[in-house]
């Protein structure tokens, strides 16, 4: 694949979610609220975990980093999508398109490793409880987070290694609200079959294999939990159920889109919306609704902020 970047395309046109002006106004209002809720929800989790000593444990440390990644994942394309609902010319520069692809795969790769790390954390906590704090020490937790970002960077660079030099000389309409790799490479002026196969092996199959391993891991954990009958086991079951729900919501759309990159399905655009916008919103909802410690700490943080403001306004 010896391609030179002879692109005459300087920008791509994003077709967005709909061409109806009425729907675009509705989408603008709806996704503005969803994006605001996503950022505030994940930011609240990060602040709660950072400020509350009782949440300074390996599981919540990883959860805080997941919320930061989710907040970033929701921000790499959503603000532009929202702005485009009010614009007639929904264009993005070539450099901007490549940047979106980079951050999508950087954050997606990092989240995959982090979800695996959270699964490992739950496995150690439930299957090897006496060695939990020894294994999941601060060095291990920080190392897992650093590893997630390193893997994300290398994964993103591997996706762009050939894409950035593809010649784009013809159609420039991307049938989505952001630049997604399977849609962009189809616009190149050369046969991209080999690149598509590479994308399947590095994105689709990796996501599929990781999802299968996570299913096996949580199955082992749930079997271990069922063999015990205690309040601690009940709490562990609730936590693992929340984790597995998040894993399914994240991996499902990714696998569907990247395992079949040569085929366009009508549902692809809806799945793109789901894993880039709704999944980052659902994660804080799932974790807070099923976790008494997080809910208690959030109320405590809210009460502390309210009391401090009340004190400031007292003459």
PDB file of C-alpha atoms in Angstrom:
ATOM      1  CA  UNK A   1       0.000   0.000   0.000  1.00  0.00           C
ATOM      2  CA  UNK A   2       2.311   2.727  -1.256  1.00  0.00           C
ATOM      3  CA  UNK A   3      -0.036   5.693  -1.417  1.00  0.00           C
ATOM      4  CA  UNK A   4       0.938   9.316  -1.593  1.00  0.00           C
ATOM      5  CA  UNK A   5      -1.360  11.952  -0.201  1.00  0.00           C
ATOM      6  CA  UNK A   6      -2.496  13.539  -3.451  1.00  0.00           C
ATOM      7  CA  UNK A   7      -5.808  14.648  -1.970  1.00  0.00           C
ATOM      8  CA  UNK A   8      -7.628  17.502  -3.632  1.00  0.00           C
ATOM      9  CA  UNK A   9     -10.383  17.222  -1.029  1.00  0.00           C
ATOM     10  CA  UNK A  10      -9.759  19.879   1.624  1.00  0.00           C
ATOM     11  CA  UNK A  11     -12.955  19.328   3.576  1.00  0.00           C
ATOM     12  CA  UNK A  12     -15.663  16.741   4.146  1.00  0.00           C
ATOM     13  CA  UNK A  13     -19.392  17.341   4.304  1.00  0.00           C
ATOM     14  CA  UNK A  14     -21.113  15.694   7.254  1.00  0.00           C
ATOM     15  CA  UNK A  15     -24.627  14.655   6.299  1.00  0.00           C
ATOM     16  CA  UNK A  16     -25.648  14.514   9.946  1.00  0.00           C
ATOM     17  CA  UNK A  17     -28.701  12.784  11.348  1.00  0.00           C
ATOM     18  CA  UNK A  18     -31.414  14.432   9.266  1.00  0.00           C
ATOM     19  CA  UNK A  19     -31.972  17.010   6.514  1.00  0.00           C
ATOM     20  CA  UNK A  20     -35.330  18.106   7.948  1.00  0.00           C
ATOM     21  CA  UNK A  21     -35.137  21.634   9.392  1.00  0.00           C
ATOM     22  CA  UNK A  22     -37.843  20.840  11.970  1.00  0.00           C
ATOM     23  CA  UNK A  23     -36.028  17.728  13.163  1.00  0.00           C
ATOM     24  CA  UNK A  24     -32.727  19.590  13.317  1.00  0.00           C
ATOM     25  CA  UNK A  25     -34.187  22.147  15.737  1.00  0.00           C
ATOM     26  CA  UNK A  26     -35.529  19.291  17.880  1.00  0.00           C
ATOM     27  CA  UNK A  27     -32.165  17.476  17.686  1.00  0.00           C
ATOM     28  CA  UNK A  28     -30.366  20.691  18.652  1.00  0.00           C
ATOM     29  CA  UNK A  29     -32.404  21.077  21.832  1.00  0.00           C
ATOM     30  CA  UNK A  30     -32.423  17.353  22.674  1.00  0.00           C
ATOM     31  CA  UNK A  31     -28.712  16.682  22.181  1.00  0.00           C
ATOM     32  CA  UNK A  32     -27.755  19.941  23.902  1.00  0.00           C
ATOM     33  CA  UNK A  33     -29.540  18.660  27.021  1.00  0.00           C
ATOM     34  CA  UNK A  34     -28.066  15.168  26.663  1.00  0.00           C
ATOM     35  CA  UNK A  35     -24.529  16.504  26.218  1.00  0.00           C
ATOM     36  CA  UNK A  36     -24.870  18.866  29.185  1.00  0.00           C
ATOM     37  CA  UNK A  37     -26.191  16.024  31.356  1.00  0.00           C
ATOM     38  CA  UNK A  38     -23.345  13.750  30.204  1.00  0.00           C
ATOM     39  CA  UNK A  39     -20.597  16.227  31.025  1.00  0.00           C
ATOM     40  CA  UNK A  40     -22.121  17.262  34.367  1.00  0.00           C
ATOM     41  CA  UNK A  41     -22.884  13.655  35.366  1.00  0.00           C
ATOM     42  CA  UNK A  42     -19.383  12.369  34.674  1.00  0.00           C
ATOM     43  CA  UNK A  43     -17.779  15.484  36.131  1.00  0.00           C
ATOM     44  CA  UNK A  44     -19.814  14.990  39.313  1.00  0.00           C
ATOM     45  CA  UNK A  45     -18.532  11.416  39.605  1.00  0.00           C
ATOM     46  CA  UNK A  46     -14.909  12.559  39.134  1.00  0.00           C
ATOM     47  CA  UNK A  47     -15.298  15.328  41.741  1.00  0.00           C
ATOM     48  CA  UNK A  48     -17.097  13.025  44.187  1.00  0.00           C
ATOM     49  CA  UNK A  49     -14.456  10.296  43.976  1.00  0.00           C
ATOM     50  CA  UNK A  50     -11.636  12.847  44.241  1.00  0.00           C
ATOM     51  CA  UNK A  51     -13.067  14.686  47.250  1.00  0.00           C
ATOM     52  CA  UNK A  52     -14.556  11.824  49.271  1.00  0.00           C
ATOM     53  CA  UNK A  53     -11.973   9.783  51.269  1.00  0.00           C
ATOM     54  CA  UNK A  54     -14.283   6.755  51.589  1.00  0.00           C
ATOM     55  CA  UNK A  55     -14.154   6.380  47.800  1.00  0.00           C
ATOM     56  CA  UNK A  56     -10.359   6.328  47.641  1.00  0.00           C
ATOM     57  CA  UNK A  57     -10.199   2.662  46.674  1.00  0.00           C
ATOM     58  CA  UNK A  58      -9.035   0.860  43.503  1.00  0.00           C
ATOM     59  CA  UNK A  59     -12.549   0.311  42.126  1.00  0.00           C
ATOM     60  CA  UNK A  60     -13.540   3.967  42.446  1.00  0.00           C
ATOM     61  CA  UNK A  61     -10.168   5.161  41.169  1.00  0.00           C
ATOM     62  CA  UNK A  62     -10.789   3.203  37.959  1.00  0.00           C
ATOM     63  CA  UNK A  63     -14.408   4.415  37.865  1.00  0.00           C
ATOM     64  CA  UNK A  64     -13.255   8.030  38.085  1.00  0.00           C
ATOM     65  CA  UNK A  65     -10.924   7.515  35.143  1.00  0.00           C
ATOM     66  CA  UNK A  66     -13.729   5.834  33.187  1.00  0.00           C
ATOM     67  CA  UNK A  67     -15.926   8.889  33.784  1.00  0.00           C
ATOM     68  CA  UNK A  68     -13.142  11.160  32.517  1.00  0.00           C
ATOM     69  CA  UNK A  69     -12.798   9.074  29.343  1.00  0.00           C
ATOM     70  CA  UNK A  70     -16.584   9.026  28.868  1.00  0.00           C
ATOM     71  CA  UNK A  71     -16.703  12.805  29.257  1.00  0.00           C
ATOM     72  CA  UNK A  72     -13.975  13.121  26.608  1.00  0.00           C
ATOM     73  CA  UNK A  73     -15.640  10.558  24.313  1.00  0.00           C
ATOM     74  CA  UNK A  74     -18.856  12.555  24.406  1.00  0.00           C
ATOM     75  CA  UNK A  75     -16.927  15.754  23.593  1.00  0.00           C
ATOM     76  CA  UNK A  76     -14.799  14.810  20.576  1.00  0.00           C
ATOM     77  CA  UNK A  77     -17.688  15.200  18.093  1.00  0.00           C
ATOM     78  CA  UNK A  78     -20.925  16.095  19.892  1.00  0.00           C
ATOM     79  CA  UNK A  79     -20.350  19.877  20.237  1.00  0.00           C
ATOM     80  CA  UNK A  80     -19.754  20.163  16.482  1.00  0.00           C
ATOM     81  CA  UNK A  81     -22.795  18.013  15.763  1.00  0.00           C
ATOM     82  CA  UNK A  82     -24.929  20.304  17.927  1.00  0.00           C
ATOM     83  CA  UNK A  83     -23.546  23.407  16.191  1.00  0.00           C
ATOM     84  CA  UNK A  84     -24.155  21.830  12.763  1.00  0.00           C
ATOM     85  CA  UNK A  85     -27.866  21.491  13.512  1.00  0.00           C
ATOM     86  CA  UNK A  86     -28.025  25.286  13.168  1.00  0.00           C
ATOM     87  CA  UNK A  87     -25.741  25.447  10.128  1.00  0.00           C
ATOM     88  CA  UNK A  88     -26.512  25.022   6.448  1.00  0.00           C
ATOM     89  CA  UNK A  89     -22.934  24.110   5.546  1.00  0.00           C
ATOM     90  CA  UNK A  90     -22.005  21.093   7.678  1.00  0.00           C
ATOM     91  CA  UNK A  91     -18.345  20.887   6.748  1.00  0.00           C
ATOM     92  CA  UNK A  92     -15.205  19.734   8.524  1.00  0.00           C
ATOM     93  CA  UNK A  93     -11.649  20.245   7.318  1.00  0.00           C
ATOM     94  CA  UNK A  94      -9.481  17.304   6.302  1.00  0.00           C
ATOM     95  CA  UNK A  95      -7.289  17.902   9.358  1.00  0.00           C
ATOM     96  CA  UNK A  96     -10.350  18.162  11.603  1.00  0.00           C
ATOM     97  CA  UNK A  97     -11.670  14.870  10.211  1.00  0.00           C
ATOM     98  CA  UNK A  98      -8.385  13.087  10.893  1.00  0.00           C
ATOM     99  CA  UNK A  99      -8.353  14.582  14.410  1.00  0.00           C
ATOM    100  CA  UNK A 100     -11.828  13.194  15.116  1.00  0.00           C
ATOM    101  CA  UNK A 101     -10.759   9.721  13.948  1.00  0.00           C
ATOM    102  CA  UNK A 102      -7.654   9.912  16.151  1.00  0.00           C
ATOM    103  CA  UNK A 103      -9.525  10.875  19.316  1.00  0.00           C
ATOM    104  CA  UNK A 104     -12.318   8.359  18.703  1.00  0.00           C
ATOM    105  CA  UNK A 105      -9.835   5.474  18.552  1.00  0.00           C
ATOM    106  CA  UNK A 106      -7.622   6.906  21.299  1.00  0.00           C
ATOM    107  CA  UNK A 107     -10.537   7.140  23.735  1.00  0.00           C
ATOM    108  CA  UNK A 108     -12.152   3.918  22.523  1.00  0.00           C
ATOM    109  CA  UNK A 109      -8.911   1.958  22.919  1.00  0.00           C
ATOM    110  CA  UNK A 110      -8.285   3.463  26.353  1.00  0.00           C
ATOM    111  CA  UNK A 111     -11.827   2.628  27.498  1.00  0.00           C
ATOM    112  CA  UNK A 112     -11.499  -0.995  26.362  1.00  0.00           C
ATOM    113  CA  UNK A 113      -8.349  -1.465  28.465  1.00  0.00           C
ATOM    114  CA  UNK A 114      -9.948   0.351  31.408  1.00  0.00           C
ATOM    115  CA  UNK A 115     -13.065  -1.857  31.279  1.00  0.00           C
ATOM    116  CA  UNK A 116     -10.806  -4.918  31.281  1.00  0.00           C
ATOM    117  CA  UNK A 117      -8.934  -3.435  34.266  1.00  0.00           C
ATOM    118  CA  UNK A 118     -12.223  -2.934  36.121  1.00  0.00           C
ATOM    119  CA  UNK A 119     -13.137  -6.545  35.396  1.00  0.00           C
ATOM    120  CA  UNK A 120      -9.748  -7.660  36.781  1.00  0.00           C
ATOM    121  CA  UNK A 121     -10.341  -5.498  39.867  1.00  0.00           C
ATOM    122  CA  UNK A 122     -13.715  -7.187  40.541  1.00  0.00           C
ATOM    123  CA  UNK A 123     -12.199 -10.641  39.921  1.00  0.00           C
ATOM    124  CA  UNK A 124      -9.467 -10.051  42.509  1.00  0.00           C
ATOM    125  CA  UNK A 125     -11.908  -8.480  44.991  1.00  0.00           C
ATOM    126  CA  UNK A 126     -14.339 -11.417  44.831  1.00  0.00           C
ATOM    127  CA  UNK A 127     -12.172 -14.423  44.032  1.00  0.00           C
ATOM    128  CA  UNK A 128      -9.056 -13.417  46.013  1.00  0.00           C
ATOM    129  CA  UNK A 129     -10.380 -11.046  48.721  1.00  0.00           C
ATOM    130  CA  UNK A 130      -7.517 -11.620  51.179  1.00  0.00           C
ATOM    131  CA  UNK A 131      -4.952 -10.514  48.599  1.00  0.00           C
ATOM    132  CA  UNK A 132      -7.046  -7.694  47.113  1.00  0.00           C
ATOM    133  CA  UNK A 133      -5.218  -4.698  48.604  1.00  0.00           C
ATOM    134  CA  UNK A 134      -1.868  -6.365  47.971  1.00  0.00           C
ATOM    135  CA  UNK A 135      -2.573  -6.971  44.297  1.00  0.00           C
ATOM    136  CA  UNK A 136      -4.632  -3.845  43.556  1.00  0.00           C
ATOM    137  CA  UNK A 137      -2.207  -1.433  45.199  1.00  0.00           C
ATOM    138  CA  UNK A 138      -1.716   2.174  44.114  1.00  0.00           C
ATOM    139  CA  UNK A 139       1.129   1.282  41.773  1.00  0.00           C
ATOM    140  CA  UNK A 140      -0.997  -1.343  40.008  1.00  0.00           C
ATOM    141  CA  UNK A 141      -3.975   1.024  39.622  1.00  0.00           C
ATOM    142  CA  UNK A 142      -1.899   3.882  38.240  1.00  0.00           C
ATOM    143  CA  UNK A 143      -0.100   1.431  35.944  1.00  0.00           C
ATOM    144  CA  UNK A 144      -3.409   0.137  34.548  1.00  0.00           C
ATOM    145  CA  UNK A 145      -4.601   3.679  33.801  1.00  0.00           C
ATOM    146  CA  UNK A 146      -1.304   4.611  32.126  1.00  0.00           C
ATOM    147  CA  UNK A 147      -1.441   1.360  30.139  1.00  0.00           C
ATOM    148  CA  UNK A 148      -4.955   2.204  28.936  1.00  0.00           C
ATOM    149  CA  UNK A 149      -3.786   5.537  27.514  1.00  0.00           C
ATOM    150  CA  UNK A 150      -0.666   4.006  25.932  1.00  0.00           C
ATOM    151  CA  UNK A 151      -2.759   1.313  24.223  1.00  0.00           C
ATOM    152  CA  UNK A 152      -5.234   3.974  23.107  1.00  0.00           C
ATOM    153  CA  UNK A 153      -2.494   6.108  21.557  1.00  0.00           C
ATOM    154  CA  UNK A 154      -0.893   3.182  19.706  1.00  0.00           C
ATOM    155  CA  UNK A 155      -4.295   1.954  18.513  1.00  0.00           C
ATOM    156  CA  UNK A 156      -5.225   5.412  17.203  1.00  0.00           C
ATOM    157  CA  UNK A 157      -1.876   5.833  15.447  1.00  0.00           C
ATOM    158  CA  UNK A 158      -2.217   2.388  13.847  1.00  0.00           C
ATOM    159  CA  UNK A 159      -5.593   3.394  12.391  1.00  0.00           C
ATOM    160  CA  UNK A 160      -4.177   6.616  10.949  1.00  0.00           C
ATOM    161  CA  UNK A 161      -0.881   5.171   9.697  1.00  0.00           C
ATOM    162  CA  UNK A 162      -2.320   4.492   6.233  1.00  0.00           C
ATOM    163  CA  UNK A 163      -5.495   6.564   6.326  1.00  0.00           C
ATOM    164  CA  UNK A 164      -3.756   9.935   6.543  1.00  0.00           C
ATOM    165  CA  UNK A 165      -1.972   9.304   3.220  1.00  0.00           C
ATOM    166  CA  UNK A 166      -4.982   8.044   1.273  1.00  0.00           C
ATOM    167  CA  UNK A 167      -5.794  10.123  -1.824  1.00  0.00           C
ATOM    168  CA  UNK A 168      -9.228  11.757  -1.621  1.00  0.00           C
ATOM    169  CA  UNK A 169     -10.075  13.237  -4.993  1.00  0.00           C
ATOM    170  CA  UNK A 170     -13.775  12.673  -5.539  1.00  0.00           C
ATOM    171  CA  UNK A 171     -16.876  12.507  -3.322  1.00  0.00           C
ATOM    172  CA  UNK A 172     -16.497  14.089   0.091  1.00  0.00           C
ATOM    173  CA  UNK A 173     -19.836  13.428   1.821  1.00  0.00           C
ATOM    174  CA  UNK A 174     -19.650  11.418   5.051  1.00  0.00           C
ATOM    175  CA  UNK A 175     -22.990   9.813   5.926  1.00  0.00           C
ATOM    176  CA  UNK A 176     -22.730  10.516   9.641  1.00  0.00           C
ATOM    177  CA  UNK A 177     -22.444  13.365  12.129  1.00  0.00           C
ATOM    178  CA  UNK A 178     -18.691  12.812  12.589  1.00  0.00           C
ATOM    179  CA  UNK A 179     -15.755  11.313  10.716  1.00  0.00           C
ATOM    180  CA  UNK A 180     -15.860   7.592  11.363  1.00  0.00           C
ATOM    181  CA  UNK A 181     -13.046   5.544   9.813  1.00  0.00           C
ATOM    182  CA  UNK A 182     -15.175   2.966   7.909  1.00  0.00           C
ATOM    183  CA  UNK A 183     -17.106   5.780   6.216  1.00  0.00           C
ATOM    184  CA  UNK A 184     -14.098   7.980   5.426  1.00  0.00           C
ATOM    185  CA  UNK A 185     -11.898   5.341   3.787  1.00  0.00           C
ATOM    186  CA  UNK A 186     -14.730   4.502   1.378  1.00  0.00           C
ATOM    187  CA  UNK A 187     -14.298   7.977  -0.117  1.00  0.00           C
ATOM    188  CA  UNK A 188     -10.666   7.348  -1.108  1.00  0.00           C
ATOM    189  CA  UNK A 189      -9.776   7.156  -4.811  1.00  0.00           C
ATOM    190  CA  UNK A 190      -8.050   3.773  -4.445  1.00  0.00           C
ATOM    191  CA  UNK A 191      -9.092   0.252  -3.540  1.00  0.00           C
ATOM    192  CA  UNK A 192      -9.209   0.180   0.261  1.00  0.00           C
ATOM    193  CA  UNK A 193     -10.101  -3.497   0.682  1.00  0.00           C
ATOM    194  CA  UNK A 194      -6.772  -4.335   2.365  1.00  0.00           C
ATOM    195  CA  UNK A 195      -7.135  -1.346   4.687  1.00  0.00           C
ATOM    196  CA  UNK A 196     -10.656  -2.524   5.525  1.00  0.00           C
ATOM    197  CA  UNK A 197      -9.344  -5.977   6.425  1.00  0.00           C
ATOM    198  CA  UNK A 198      -6.675  -4.337   8.588  1.00  0.00           C
ATOM    199  CA  UNK A 199      -9.379  -2.287  10.305  1.00  0.00           C
ATOM    200  CA  UNK A 200     -11.433  -5.436  10.994  1.00  0.00           C
ATOM    201  CA  UNK A 201      -8.424  -7.159  12.553  1.00  0.00           C
ATOM    202  CA  UNK A 202      -7.324  -4.177  14.680  1.00  0.00           C
ATOM    203  CA  UNK A 203     -10.705  -2.765  15.718  1.00  0.00           C
ATOM    204  CA  UNK A 204     -13.564  -5.160  15.102  1.00  0.00           C
ATOM    205  CA  UNK A 205     -11.919  -8.425  16.105  1.00  0.00           C
ATOM    206  CA  UNK A 206     -10.060  -6.902  19.057  1.00  0.00           C
ATOM    207  CA  UNK A 207     -13.349  -5.506  20.372  1.00  0.00           C
ATOM    208  CA  UNK A 208     -15.066  -8.864  19.816  1.00  0.00           C
ATOM    209  CA  UNK A 209     -12.297 -10.889  21.506  1.00  0.00           C
ATOM    210  CA  UNK A 210     -12.111  -8.475  24.462  1.00  0.00           C
ATOM    211  CA  UNK A 211     -15.880  -8.629  24.873  1.00  0.00           C
ATOM    212  CA  UNK A 212     -15.838 -12.444  24.901  1.00  0.00           C
ATOM    213  CA  UNK A 213     -13.022 -12.443  27.484  1.00  0.00           C
ATOM    214  CA  UNK A 214     -14.975  -9.988  29.630  1.00  0.00           C
ATOM    215  CA  UNK A 215     -18.100 -12.148  29.402  1.00  0.00           C
ATOM    216  CA  UNK A 216     -16.065 -15.163  30.544  1.00  0.00           C
ATOM    217  CA  UNK A 217     -14.489 -13.104  33.344  1.00  0.00           C
ATOM    218  CA  UNK A 218     -17.810 -11.834  34.691  1.00  0.00           C
ATOM    219  CA  UNK A 219     -19.317 -15.310  34.364  1.00  0.00           C
ATOM    220  CA  UNK A 220     -16.554 -16.679  36.607  1.00  0.00           C
ATOM    221  CA  UNK A 221     -17.164 -13.825  39.055  1.00  0.00           C
ATOM    222  CA  UNK A 222     -20.941 -14.356  39.125  1.00  0.00           C
ATOM    223  CA  UNK A 223     -20.520 -18.113  39.648  1.00  0.00           C
ATOM    224  CA  UNK A 224     -18.221 -17.370  42.587  1.00  0.00           C
ATOM    225  CA  UNK A 225     -20.745 -14.890  44.000  1.00  0.00           C
ATOM    226  CA  UNK A 226     -23.628 -17.381  43.720  1.00  0.00           C
ATOM    227  CA  UNK A 227     -21.665 -19.868  45.815  1.00  0.00           C
ATOM    228  CA  UNK A 228     -21.676 -17.405  48.691  1.00  0.00           C
ATOM    229  CA  UNK A 229     -24.649 -16.133  50.693  1.00  0.00           C
ATOM    230  CA  UNK A 230     -23.798 -12.905  52.424  1.00  0.00           C
ATOM    231  CA  UNK A 231     -24.537  -9.203  52.226  1.00  0.00           C
ATOM    232  CA  UNK A 232     -21.056  -8.635  50.838  1.00  0.00           C
ATOM    233  CA  UNK A 233     -21.764 -11.062  48.020  1.00  0.00           C
ATOM    234  CA  UNK A 234     -25.045  -9.292  47.301  1.00  0.00           C
ATOM    235  CA  UNK A 235     -23.196  -5.979  47.020  1.00  0.00           C
ATOM    236  CA  UNK A 236     -20.574  -7.580  44.768  1.00  0.00           C
ATOM    237  CA  UNK A 237     -23.325  -8.992  42.537  1.00  0.00           C
ATOM    238  CA  UNK A 238     -24.894  -5.542  42.198  1.00  0.00           C
ATOM    239  CA  UNK A 239     -21.538  -3.970  41.331  1.00  0.00           C
ATOM    240  CA  UNK A 240     -20.665  -6.640  38.760  1.00  0.00           C
ATOM    241  CA  UNK A 241     -24.102  -6.358  37.151  1.00  0.00           C
ATOM    242  CA  UNK A 242     -23.538  -2.606  36.721  1.00  0.00           C
ATOM    243  CA  UNK A 243     -20.064  -3.216  35.261  1.00  0.00           C
ATOM    244  CA  UNK A 244     -21.327  -5.832  32.820  1.00  0.00           C
ATOM    245  CA  UNK A 245     -24.177  -3.571  31.696  1.00  0.00           C
ATOM    246  CA  UNK A 246     -21.657  -0.832  30.852  1.00  0.00           C
ATOM    247  CA  UNK A 247     -19.441  -3.341  29.015  1.00  0.00           C
ATOM    248  CA  UNK A 248     -22.375  -4.537  26.892  1.00  0.00           C
ATOM    249  CA  UNK A 249     -23.526  -1.002  26.066  1.00  0.00           C
ATOM    250  CA  UNK A 250     -20.007  -0.015  24.962  1.00  0.00           C
ATOM    251  CA  UNK A 251     -18.889  -3.108  23.074  1.00  0.00           C
ATOM    252  CA  UNK A 252     -22.172  -3.965  21.336  1.00  0.00           C
ATOM    253  CA  UNK A 253     -22.282  -1.004  18.910  1.00  0.00           C
ATOM    254  CA  UNK A 254     -18.489  -1.060  18.363  1.00  0.00           C
ATOM    255  CA  UNK A 255     -18.510  -4.715  17.350  1.00  0.00           C
ATOM    256  CA  UNK A 256     -21.481  -4.252  15.021  1.00  0.00           C
ATOM    257  CA  UNK A 257     -19.880  -1.276  13.202  1.00  0.00           C
ATOM    258  CA  UNK A 258     -16.269  -2.436  12.963  1.00  0.00           C
ATOM    259  CA  UNK A 259     -16.698  -6.158  12.297  1.00  0.00           C
ATOM    260  CA  UNK A 260     -18.647  -5.361   9.109  1.00  0.00           C
ATOM    261  CA  UNK A 261     -16.974  -2.158   7.814  1.00  0.00           C
ATOM    262  CA  UNK A 262     -17.684  -2.958   4.141  1.00  0.00           C
ATOM    263  CA  UNK A 263     -21.442  -2.997   4.640  1.00  0.00           C
ATOM    264  CA  UNK A 264     -23.684  -0.058   5.448  1.00  0.00           C
ATOM    265  CA  UNK A 265     -26.645  -0.872   7.662  1.00  0.00           C
ATOM    266  CA  UNK A 266     -29.424   1.652   8.351  1.00  0.00           C
ATOM    267  CA  UNK A 267     -28.835   1.135  12.061  1.00  0.00           C
ATOM    268  CA  UNK A 268     -25.138   2.133  11.878  1.00  0.00           C
ATOM    269  CA  UNK A 269     -25.858   5.834  12.371  1.00  0.00           C
ATOM    270  CA  UNK A 270     -28.081   5.114  15.388  1.00  0.00           C
ATOM    271  CA  UNK A 271     -25.369   2.910  16.898  1.00  0.00           C
ATOM    272  CA  UNK A 272     -22.785   5.669  16.375  1.00  0.00           C
ATOM    273  CA  UNK A 273     -25.037   8.054  18.293  1.00  0.00           C
ATOM    274  CA  UNK A 274     -25.474   5.453  21.005  1.00  0.00           C
ATOM    275  CA  UNK A 275     -21.848   4.634  21.784  1.00  0.00           C
ATOM    276  CA  UNK A 276     -20.502   8.194  21.399  1.00  0.00           C
ATOM    277  CA  UNK A 277     -23.327  10.084  23.153  1.00  0.00           C
ATOM    278  CA  UNK A 278     -25.738   7.868  25.088  1.00  0.00           C
ATOM    279  CA  UNK A 279     -23.283   5.346  26.558  1.00  0.00           C
ATOM    280  CA  UNK A 280     -21.205   8.103  28.245  1.00  0.00           C
ATOM    281  CA  UNK A 281     -24.501   9.435  29.659  1.00  0.00           C
ATOM    282  CA  UNK A 282     -25.750   6.041  30.852  1.00  0.00           C
ATOM    283  CA  UNK A 283     -22.499   5.081  32.605  1.00  0.00           C
ATOM    284  CA  UNK A 284     -22.826   7.585  35.499  1.00  0.00           C
ATOM    285  CA  UNK A 285     -26.548   6.802  35.762  1.00  0.00           C
ATOM    286  CA  UNK A 286     -25.896   3.051  35.991  1.00  0.00           C
ATOM    287  CA  UNK A 287     -23.093   3.382  38.533  1.00  0.00           C
ATOM    288  CA  UNK A 288     -24.830   5.924  40.782  1.00  0.00           C
ATOM    289  CA  UNK A 289     -28.240   4.235  40.807  1.00  0.00           C
ATOM    290  CA  UNK A 290     -26.763   0.877  41.784  1.00  0.00           C
ATOM    291  CA  UNK A 291     -24.110   2.105  44.214  1.00  0.00           C
ATOM    292  CA  UNK A 292     -25.103   3.330  47.686  1.00  0.00           C
ATOM    293  CA  UNK A 293     -21.589   4.573  48.500  1.00  0.00           C
ATOM    294  CA  UNK A 294     -21.480   6.835  45.443  1.00  0.00           C
ATOM    295  CA  UNK A 295     -25.005   8.159  46.055  1.00  0.00           C
ATOM    296  CA  UNK A 296     -24.211   8.871  49.702  1.00  0.00           C
ATOM    297  CA  UNK A 297     -20.954  10.613  48.792  1.00  0.00           C
ATOM    298  CA  UNK A 298     -22.706  12.718  46.145  1.00  0.00           C
ATOM    299  CA  UNK A 299     -25.312  13.854  48.665  1.00  0.00           C
ATOM    300  CA  UNK A 300     -22.531  14.622  51.132  1.00  0.00           C
ATOM    301  CA  UNK A 301     -20.637  16.645  48.508  1.00  0.00           C
ATOM    302  CA  UNK A 302     -23.810  18.509  47.529  1.00  0.00           C
ATOM    303  CA  UNK A 303     -24.574  19.288  51.161  1.00  0.00           C
ATOM    304  CA  UNK A 304     -21.017  20.519  51.702  1.00  0.00           C
ATOM    305  CA  UNK A 305     -21.201  22.828  48.665  1.00  0.00           C
ATOM    306  CA  UNK A 306     -24.641  24.120  49.689  1.00  0.00           C
ATOM    307  CA  UNK A 307     -23.523  24.842  53.258  1.00  0.00           C
ATOM    308  CA  UNK A 308     -20.361  26.619  52.098  1.00  0.00           C
ATOM    309  CA  UNK A 309     -22.375  28.896  49.808  1.00  0.00           C
ATOM    310  CA  UNK A 310     -24.861  29.538  52.588  1.00  0.00           C
ATOM    311  CA  UNK A 311     -21.980  30.523  54.888  1.00  0.00           C
ATOM    312  CA  UNK A 312     -20.497  32.838  52.228  1.00  0.00           C
ATOM    313  CA  UNK A 313     -23.814  34.701  51.894  1.00  0.00           C
ATOM    314  CA  UNK A 314     -24.282  35.041  55.647  1.00  0.00           C
ATOM    315  CA  UNK A 315     -23.423  38.611  56.797  1.00  0.00           C
TER     316      UNK A 315
END
